[in-house]
Amino acid sequence: MFKILNAEFLAPGIKRFVIEAPRIAHKQKPGQFVILRLYEQGERIPITIESSDPERGTIGIVVQSIGKTTNMLNSLNSGDDILNVVGPLGKPSEIEKFGTVVVMGGGVGTAMTYPTARALKGVGNRVITIVGARNKELVILERELREVSDVLMITTDDGSYADKGFVTDKLRQLIENGTRIDLVLAIGPIPMMRAVAEMTRKERIRTIVSLNPIMIDGTGMCGGCRVLVDGKSEFACVDGPEFDAHRVDFSVLVQRNSMYRTAEQKSMEEFQRETVQTRECALQGGRR
Amino acid sequence: METTKKPSLNVLPLKERMKVPRQHMLEQPPLLRATNFTEVNLGYSEELARQEALRCLECAKPACTNDCPVGVKVKDFVQLIVAGDFLGAAAKIREDNVLPAITGRVCPQEDHCEGGCLMGKKVQPLGIGYLERFVADYEQRHLDISNLPKATPTGKKVAIVGSGPSGLTAAGDLVQKGHQVHVFEALHTPGGVLVYGIPEFRLPKQIIREQIDYMKAMGVEFETDVVVGKTVTLDELLEEEGYDAVFIGTGAGLPQFMNIPGEHLNGVYSANEFLTRINLMHSYEFPKYDEPMLDLHGKNVAVIGGGNTALDAIRSALRLGASKAYVIYRRSEAEMPARKEEVKHAQQEGIEFRVLTNPIEFLSDGKGWLNAVRCMRMELGEADASGRRRPVAVEGSEFDLPLSVAVIAIGTGANPLIQSTTPGLKTNKRNYIEADVMTQRTSRRGVFAGGDIVTGSATVILAMGAGRRAAKSIHEYLTSGAW
């Protein structure tokens, strides 16, 4: 059992948790993830570690409600327990002095860019951070990112905050303005990472993406998270999760991530129906 | 042949014993069991067990014990069954084997105890596996484990990495010597391959839980959710957490793929993933359990490979509703490494064996899903390094087999997590950990290894044998301090 010490919504549907996990906190490096399971019948899901505090023995994760498990997780609060948390898994991000690094986060991926941006800044890189969200409400970690970035650019799809547009628009501007870029790190939805990869491929700018395939054990045992990199199968859990964006076959990633779409929808619908029933029952003062 | 010193409890004259037929174990009927995950074998009754036990010839130099990787004193425990002392029989097995309910179910007895049985030269060998299973199950129902005797503590701490068969065996032997034993497991449930690899119909999860509960009652501590090499390193265990010795029994981790076109298509699984979803994550009980599985009802499913894992996978697929279930194997049935009993069970259940057949490409439906597998027919040529005749492709023999799901069960490689984070730990060319065959010692002082992470994929009982040898030499190391 892993206790939740703090839980707060950063934006609608996006929650940050601080979890007691001393072993993981002691070892975590930027770019690594945990796998967690909420209850006996639960699935195992990978989530990137957003921060860790070895002294307090805690780790932070940021979770967006998407399917059944993330919705259930986001209904938990301080004092609740998570049944299993294992990690830190995956290879850490490569942290060294590259020069100028553009760190790009899309949606909840923004939270995952934070530890890496901070570490890259810590070793003396010039860090330009570009984060994008659908609208003003969904812009997260602005203050934290500003602290670790030399330049912070924010875009919203609807223009309700900062600049209207996508993170790739900002990247294109940087490239067109002749900004020297030594490395791009992009974490977010697959279409965003793919678009970044296509843009930087032409410019021959080294680009790293953090992939999120379906995973079970996270230790290399099952091979379910295999991604096609340079035409060869690699396991995101032990060889990744970060890969050279220009070598990744994004179509295969999209296709494999859709493998259980029907089952996932079924799970979510049942979960929603149950949640509604529980609420209606509670409103009527009854018990399920 | 020497004569036994103790008088036999068996009243049946020796020459009469060979005339008693081997007692069959009851099985679920094939067509019924092919639709459920309940255990295939149903066990002996007390009467059947005593009847079978009467057949033992009580050899003075029993080959059964000699051929057992953990050296179970077969003759002695069988005599206790004859006497009706079933708990005594269980205790006798436990002197050498801490997982009797498991080995009684999944051990390839034909290669070990029963293979050596003298009676087997004339008639069917003694049903040692069935008898072991019977006493283990009897013990589970009748023994109170709340007050097991504990050895005097030695003050020494041993870390066991991995809770599969080798780790559990080492843990059980070491705790009985009075050492403090702490088992680390990467997954959320202890048991390793016994839990994620072997299906419910061959080894029910309840049996594993009971055996682990027994070990906890013996004093073994378990900690799940720890990936040694990631969550904590081996050196940290030795230097910071105060362990005096470490045993590495992490198993053969990485699934091998065939490296043929189309392997990334949706519907192509490694056997490890397919079985882990079903066994560890209970996806066959979706949506009661959250982890999903592709719906196999009415689908054509094939497993590629001829080992026990392959048969476990395809028999699971059949139980999940597959309309056609194939085993595709590139050699002939004679070379198949799977247990004969499993092959027989699979055939009875209606699984089709496509032997001398080798896949060369997985074909897509054009939308990223598996649609068929392209195969070549094979014929057997000269013997290869393994002594088996090498399969050679028959030119122009390509054909397509319509398929929705393919499970690749062609073996595993070494998981590198510990090797890559433990300086000075020697590995061989294939990245398996080097360990002495007798003492299981590695190149690092105080570090021992055994099971599949040393030998590559093998069987539960061979891993247990390694765990046992390791426990013996760990105990010697901890008491003498000599390396």
PDB file of C-alpha atoms in Angstrom, chain B residues 101-109 194 198 202-203 308 339 342 459-461:
ATOM      1  CA  ALA B 101       1.611 -28.966  -4.388  1.00  0.00           C
ATOM      2  CA  ILE B 102       3.276 -27.172  -7.299  1.00  0.00           C
ATOM      3  CA  THR B 103       5.762 -29.841  -8.391  1.00  0.00           C
ATOM      4  CA  GLY B 104       3.048 -32.471  -7.983  1.00  0.00           C
ATOM      5  CA  ARG B 105       1.222 -30.611 -10.749  1.00  0.00           C
ATOM      6  CA  VAL B 106       3.764 -29.185 -13.166  1.00  0.00           C
ATOM      7  CA  CYS B 107       6.904 -31.327 -12.850  1.00  0.00           C
ATOM      8  CA  PRO B 108       7.816 -33.386 -15.933  1.00  0.00           C
ATOM      9  CA  GLN B 109       8.015 -36.551 -13.820  1.00  0.00           C
ATOM     10  CA  LEU B 194       4.107 -19.811 -11.509  1.00  0.00           C
ATOM     11  CA  ILE B 198       1.284 -21.190 -15.913  1.00  0.00           C
ATOM     12  CA  ARG B 202      -2.741 -26.547 -14.909  1.00  0.00           C
ATOM     13  CA  LEU B 203      -1.801 -24.792 -11.669  1.00  0.00           C
ATOM     14  CA  ASN B 308       5.064 -26.124 -22.564  1.00  0.00           C
ATOM     15  CA  ARG B 339       5.523 -32.654 -21.837  1.00  0.00           C
ATOM     16  CA  GLU B 342       0.322 -31.729 -22.129  1.00  0.00           C
ATOM     17  CA  THR B 459      11.592 -26.181 -16.069  1.00  0.00           C
ATOM     18  CA  VAL B 460      10.184 -25.371 -12.652  1.00  0.00           C
ATOM     19  CA  ILE B 461      11.910 -28.341 -11.041  1.00  0.00           C
TER      20      ILE B 461
END
